[in-house]
Coordinates of C-alpha atoms in Angstrom, one line a residue:
X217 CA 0.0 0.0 0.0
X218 CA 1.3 3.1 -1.2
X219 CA 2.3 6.2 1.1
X220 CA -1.0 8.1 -0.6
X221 CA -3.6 5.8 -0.2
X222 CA -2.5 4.9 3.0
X223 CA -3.3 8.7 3.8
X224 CA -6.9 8.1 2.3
X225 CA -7.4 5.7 4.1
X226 CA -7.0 7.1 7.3
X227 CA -8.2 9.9 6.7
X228 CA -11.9 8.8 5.4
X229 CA -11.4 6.7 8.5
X230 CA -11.6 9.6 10.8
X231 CA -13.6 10.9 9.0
X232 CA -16.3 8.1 9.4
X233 CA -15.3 8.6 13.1
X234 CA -16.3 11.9 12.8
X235 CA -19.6 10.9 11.5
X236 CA -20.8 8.4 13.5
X237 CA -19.9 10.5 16.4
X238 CA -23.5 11.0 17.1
X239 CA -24.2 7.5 17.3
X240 CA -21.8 6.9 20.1
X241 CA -23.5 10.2 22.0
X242 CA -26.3 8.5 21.8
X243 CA -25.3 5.3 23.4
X244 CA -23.5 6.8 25.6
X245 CA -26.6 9.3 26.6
X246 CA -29.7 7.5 25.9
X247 CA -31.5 9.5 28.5
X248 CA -30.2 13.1 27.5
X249 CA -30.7 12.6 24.5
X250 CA -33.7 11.3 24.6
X251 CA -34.6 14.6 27.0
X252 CA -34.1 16.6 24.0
X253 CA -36.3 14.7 22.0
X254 CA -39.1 15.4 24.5
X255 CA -38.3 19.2 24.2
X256 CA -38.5 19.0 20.6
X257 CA -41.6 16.9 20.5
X258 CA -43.4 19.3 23.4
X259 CA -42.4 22.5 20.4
X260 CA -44.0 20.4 17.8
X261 CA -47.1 19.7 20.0
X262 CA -47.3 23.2 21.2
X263 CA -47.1 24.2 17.1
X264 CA -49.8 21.6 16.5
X265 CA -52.1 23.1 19.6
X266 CA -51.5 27.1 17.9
X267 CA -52.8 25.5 14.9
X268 CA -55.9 24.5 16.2
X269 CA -56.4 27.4 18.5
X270 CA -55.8 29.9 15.6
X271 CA -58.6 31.4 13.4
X272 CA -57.7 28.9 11.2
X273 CA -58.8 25.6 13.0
X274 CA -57.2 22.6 12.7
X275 CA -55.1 22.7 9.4
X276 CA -53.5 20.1 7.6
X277 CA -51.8 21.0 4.4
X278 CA -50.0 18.5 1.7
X279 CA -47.6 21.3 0.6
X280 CA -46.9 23.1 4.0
X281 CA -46.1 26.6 3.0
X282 CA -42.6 27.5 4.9
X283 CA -42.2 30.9 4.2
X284 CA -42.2 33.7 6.7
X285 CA -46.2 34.8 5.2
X286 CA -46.5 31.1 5.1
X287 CA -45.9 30.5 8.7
X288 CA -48.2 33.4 9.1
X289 CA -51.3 32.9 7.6
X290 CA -50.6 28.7 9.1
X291 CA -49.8 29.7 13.0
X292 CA -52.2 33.0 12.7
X293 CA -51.1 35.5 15.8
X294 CA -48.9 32.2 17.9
X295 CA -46.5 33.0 14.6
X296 CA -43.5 35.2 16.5
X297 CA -43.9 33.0 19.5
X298 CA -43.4 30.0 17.8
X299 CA -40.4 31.2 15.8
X300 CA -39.1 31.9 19.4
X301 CA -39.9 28.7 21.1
X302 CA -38.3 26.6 17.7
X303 CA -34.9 28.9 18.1
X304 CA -34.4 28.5 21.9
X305 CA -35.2 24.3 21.8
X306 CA -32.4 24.5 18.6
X307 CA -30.3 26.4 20.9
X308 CA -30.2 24.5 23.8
X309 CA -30.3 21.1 22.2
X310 CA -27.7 21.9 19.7
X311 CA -25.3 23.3 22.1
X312 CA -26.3 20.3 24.3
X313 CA -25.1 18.5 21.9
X314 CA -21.6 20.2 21.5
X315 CA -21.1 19.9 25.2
X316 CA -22.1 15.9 25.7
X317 CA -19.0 15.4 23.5
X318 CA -16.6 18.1 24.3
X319 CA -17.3 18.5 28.1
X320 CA -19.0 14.5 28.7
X321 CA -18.6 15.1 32.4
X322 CA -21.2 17.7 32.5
X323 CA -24.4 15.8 32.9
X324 CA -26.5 17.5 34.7
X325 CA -30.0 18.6 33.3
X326 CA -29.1 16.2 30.6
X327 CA -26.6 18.9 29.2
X328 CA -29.4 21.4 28.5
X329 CA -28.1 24.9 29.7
X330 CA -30.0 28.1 29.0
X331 CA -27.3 31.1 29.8
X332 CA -24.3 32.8 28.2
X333 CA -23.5 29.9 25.8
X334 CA -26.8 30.1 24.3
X335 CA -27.1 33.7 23.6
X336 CA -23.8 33.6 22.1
X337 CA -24.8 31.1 19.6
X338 CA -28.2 33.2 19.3
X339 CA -26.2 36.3 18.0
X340 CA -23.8 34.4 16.1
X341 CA -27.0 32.6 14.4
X342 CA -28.8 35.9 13.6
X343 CA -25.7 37.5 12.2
X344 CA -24.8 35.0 9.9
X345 CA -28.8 34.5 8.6
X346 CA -28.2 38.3 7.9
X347 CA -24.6 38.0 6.3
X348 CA -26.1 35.0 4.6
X349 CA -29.0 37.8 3.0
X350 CA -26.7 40.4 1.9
X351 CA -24.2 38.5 0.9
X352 CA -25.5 35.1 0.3
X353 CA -25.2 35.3 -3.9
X354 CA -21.9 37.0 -4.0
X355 CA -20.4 34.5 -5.3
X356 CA -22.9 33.5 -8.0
X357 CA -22.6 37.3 -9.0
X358 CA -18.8 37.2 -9.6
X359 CA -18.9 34.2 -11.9
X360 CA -21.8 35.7 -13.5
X361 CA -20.1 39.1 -14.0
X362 CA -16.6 37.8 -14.9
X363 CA -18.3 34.9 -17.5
X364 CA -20.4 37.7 -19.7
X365 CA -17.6 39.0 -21.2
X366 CA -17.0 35.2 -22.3
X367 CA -20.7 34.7 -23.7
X368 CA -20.9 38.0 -25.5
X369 CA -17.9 37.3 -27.4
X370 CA -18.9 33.4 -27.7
X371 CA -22.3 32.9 -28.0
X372 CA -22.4 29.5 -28.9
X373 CA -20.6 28.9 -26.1
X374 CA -23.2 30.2 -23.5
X375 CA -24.2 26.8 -22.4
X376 CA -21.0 25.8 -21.2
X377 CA -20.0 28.7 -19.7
X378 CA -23.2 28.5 -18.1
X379 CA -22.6 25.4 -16.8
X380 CA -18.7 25.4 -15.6
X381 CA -20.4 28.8 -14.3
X382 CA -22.2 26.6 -11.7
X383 CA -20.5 24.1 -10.8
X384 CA -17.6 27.1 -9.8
X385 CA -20.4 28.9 -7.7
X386 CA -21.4 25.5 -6.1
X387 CA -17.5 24.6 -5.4
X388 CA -17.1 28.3 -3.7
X389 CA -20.1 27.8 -2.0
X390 CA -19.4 24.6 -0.8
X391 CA -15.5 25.6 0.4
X392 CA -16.6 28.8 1.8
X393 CA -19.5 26.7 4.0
X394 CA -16.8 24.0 5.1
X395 CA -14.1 26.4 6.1
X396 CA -16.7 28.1 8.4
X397 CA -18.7 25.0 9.6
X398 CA -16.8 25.2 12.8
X399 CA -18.0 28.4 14.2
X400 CA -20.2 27.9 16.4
X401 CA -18.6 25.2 18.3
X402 CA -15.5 27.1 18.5
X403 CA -17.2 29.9 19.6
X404 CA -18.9 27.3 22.3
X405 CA -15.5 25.8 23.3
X406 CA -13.7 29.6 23.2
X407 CA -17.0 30.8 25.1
X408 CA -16.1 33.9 23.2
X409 CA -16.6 35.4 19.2
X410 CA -12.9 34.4 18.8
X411 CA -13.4 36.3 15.3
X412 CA -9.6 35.8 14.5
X413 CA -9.8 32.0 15.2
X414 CA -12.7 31.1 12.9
X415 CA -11.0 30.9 9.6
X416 CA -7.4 29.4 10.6
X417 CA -9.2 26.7 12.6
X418 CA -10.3 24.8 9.6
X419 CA -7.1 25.7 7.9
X420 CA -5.7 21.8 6.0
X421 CA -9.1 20.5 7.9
X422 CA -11.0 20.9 4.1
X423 CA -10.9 17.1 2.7
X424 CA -11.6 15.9 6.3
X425 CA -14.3 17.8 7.2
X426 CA -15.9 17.6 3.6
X427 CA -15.9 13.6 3.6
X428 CA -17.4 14.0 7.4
X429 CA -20.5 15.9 6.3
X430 CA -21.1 13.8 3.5
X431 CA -20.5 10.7 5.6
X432 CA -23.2 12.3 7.2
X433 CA -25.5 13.0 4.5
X434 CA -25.4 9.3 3.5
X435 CA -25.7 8.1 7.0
X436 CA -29.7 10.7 7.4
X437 CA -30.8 9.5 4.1
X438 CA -32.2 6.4 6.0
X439 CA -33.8 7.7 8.6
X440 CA -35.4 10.5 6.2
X441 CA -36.4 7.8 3.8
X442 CA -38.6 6.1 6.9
X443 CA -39.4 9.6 8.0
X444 CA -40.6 10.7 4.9
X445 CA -42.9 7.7 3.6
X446 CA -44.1 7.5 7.5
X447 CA -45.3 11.7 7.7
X448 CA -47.0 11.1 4.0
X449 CA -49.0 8.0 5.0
X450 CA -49.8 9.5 8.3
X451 CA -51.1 12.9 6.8
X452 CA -53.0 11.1 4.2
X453 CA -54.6 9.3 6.9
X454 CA -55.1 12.6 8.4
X455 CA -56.9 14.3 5.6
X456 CA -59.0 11.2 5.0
X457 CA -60.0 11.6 8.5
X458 CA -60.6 16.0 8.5
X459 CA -63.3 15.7 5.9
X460 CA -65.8 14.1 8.1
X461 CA -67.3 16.3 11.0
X462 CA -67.8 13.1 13.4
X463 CA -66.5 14.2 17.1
X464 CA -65.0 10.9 17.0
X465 CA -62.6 11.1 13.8
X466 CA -61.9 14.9 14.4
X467 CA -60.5 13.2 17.9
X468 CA -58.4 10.8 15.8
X469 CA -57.1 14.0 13.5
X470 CA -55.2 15.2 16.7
X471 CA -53.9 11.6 17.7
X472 CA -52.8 11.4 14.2
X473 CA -50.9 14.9 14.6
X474 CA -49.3 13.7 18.2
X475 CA -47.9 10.9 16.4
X476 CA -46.3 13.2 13.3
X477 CA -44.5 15.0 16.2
X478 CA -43.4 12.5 18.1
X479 CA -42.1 11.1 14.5
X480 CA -40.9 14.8 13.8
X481 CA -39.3 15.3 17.0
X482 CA -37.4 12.0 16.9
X483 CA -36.2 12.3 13.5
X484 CA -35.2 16.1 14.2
X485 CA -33.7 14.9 17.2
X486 CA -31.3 12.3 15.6
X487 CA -30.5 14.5 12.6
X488 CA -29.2 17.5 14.6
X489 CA -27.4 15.0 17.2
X490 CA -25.7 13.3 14.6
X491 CA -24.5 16.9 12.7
X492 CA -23.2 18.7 16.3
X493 CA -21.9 15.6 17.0
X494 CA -19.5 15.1 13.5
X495 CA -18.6 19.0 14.4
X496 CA -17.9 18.8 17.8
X497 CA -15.6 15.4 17.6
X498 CA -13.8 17.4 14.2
X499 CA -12.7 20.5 16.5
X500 CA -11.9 18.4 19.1
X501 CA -9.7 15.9 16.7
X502 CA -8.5 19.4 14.4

């Protein structure tokens, strides 16, 4: 075996470590984790219970609408709230997360904190939804602006320039959102916007960290297989169920919708676990 693929090999090795991280958390801290599970499936219920106690009555919707006016005209007035109550559990649970692996000894509350960890993260989030705004096609821009020249002068090349067009933006997209996937757990660990830290951290980290996440994506597309075909069948049980006005069915409507977030709740649960946990073993290993 030759010097390079030896490399390879240990480094997709790590980086399957990295991956499966979550797993381990999880055997490690059944009850914690399933503790967070409970807090997302009481966020979901609470969701569920705005629904029904909106203007709107009980809704049920085959192509949910997730748009800011979406979540309006779904969750009437409970909208804000709501937005609130989903950011906080993804705070705490996510951070949770981070600190089950990089601080193990701190059990207590099952890891859930809500103090100056959490608002950090919460300022970090906002800024970089905003940065992501203004900022967020900048890249898509360059290549556009640099390749017209190209097409002007070419036409019959449009298509290809069109296309090596994209796959550079993806590339730069993807590079730029590796090189900063660590932020927020450095900033967790540093307990502090270490601004000057965030970039070099990830520095010769690119390959490992890329195969990681990707190792990851494979490793969800199972559960969100089962998710997925479960929440379809569930909610066309559900709609099958709305239509009729009997006390009795309408009753089974909301069992029906306590069962999608439990699914929900689990399934969002093991997702996020598994991604904060790949990140937080990567710092910890980079």
């Amino acid at each position: 075996m030759t010097t390079i693929t030896r490399r390879v090999v240990r480094l997709v090795a790590r980086a399957f470590r990295a991956a499966s991280e979550g797993f381990r958390l999880i055997g490690r801290a059944p009850s914690a984790v399933c503790a967070w599970a409970f807090l997302w499936f009481a966020a979901f219920s609470i969701s569920a219970w705005a629904v029904a106690a909106s203007r709107h009555g009980i809704a049920i919707h085959s192509n949910p609408d997730y748009t800011l006016s979406g979540v309006g005209r779904q969750f009437g007035p409970f909208a804000v709230p709501l937005i609130l109550l989903f950011f906080v559990v993804w705070l705490v649970t996510n951070l949770a997360a981070f600190r089950a692996v990089l601080h193990p000894g701190e059990r207590r509350w099952f890891y859930l904190r809500l103090g100056t960890d959490e608002a950090r993260l919460g300022v970090l989030t906002i800024a970089a939804f905003l940065a992501l705004i203004l900022i967020g096609f900048a890249p898509a821009k360059m290549v556009f602006l640099l390749a017209s020249p190209i097409m002007r002068v070419v036409p019959t090349a449009t298509l290809l320039v069109a296309t090596a067009g994209v796959l550079i933006t993806v590339w730069v997209e993807v590079w730029l959102g590796v090189r900063l996937s660590l932020i927020a757990v450095e900033t967790f660990s540093e307990q502090r916007f270490h601004l000057s830290a965030y970039w070099p951290v990830t520095g010769g980290r690119f390959w490992f960290l890329l195969i990681s996440y990707f190792l990851v994506f494979l490793i969800l597309l199972v559960p969100f297989f089962v998710y997925f075909v479960a929440l379809e069948a569930l909610s066309a049980t559900a709609l099958a169920y709305f239509g009729n006005g009997d006390l009795l069915r309408r009753g089974s409507v909301l069992a029906i919708a306590g069962v999608i977030a439990a699914l929900t709740a689990g399934f969002w649960t093991l997702s996020w676990t598994v991604i904060c946990a790949c990140q937080a073993y990567a710092f910890r290993y980079i």
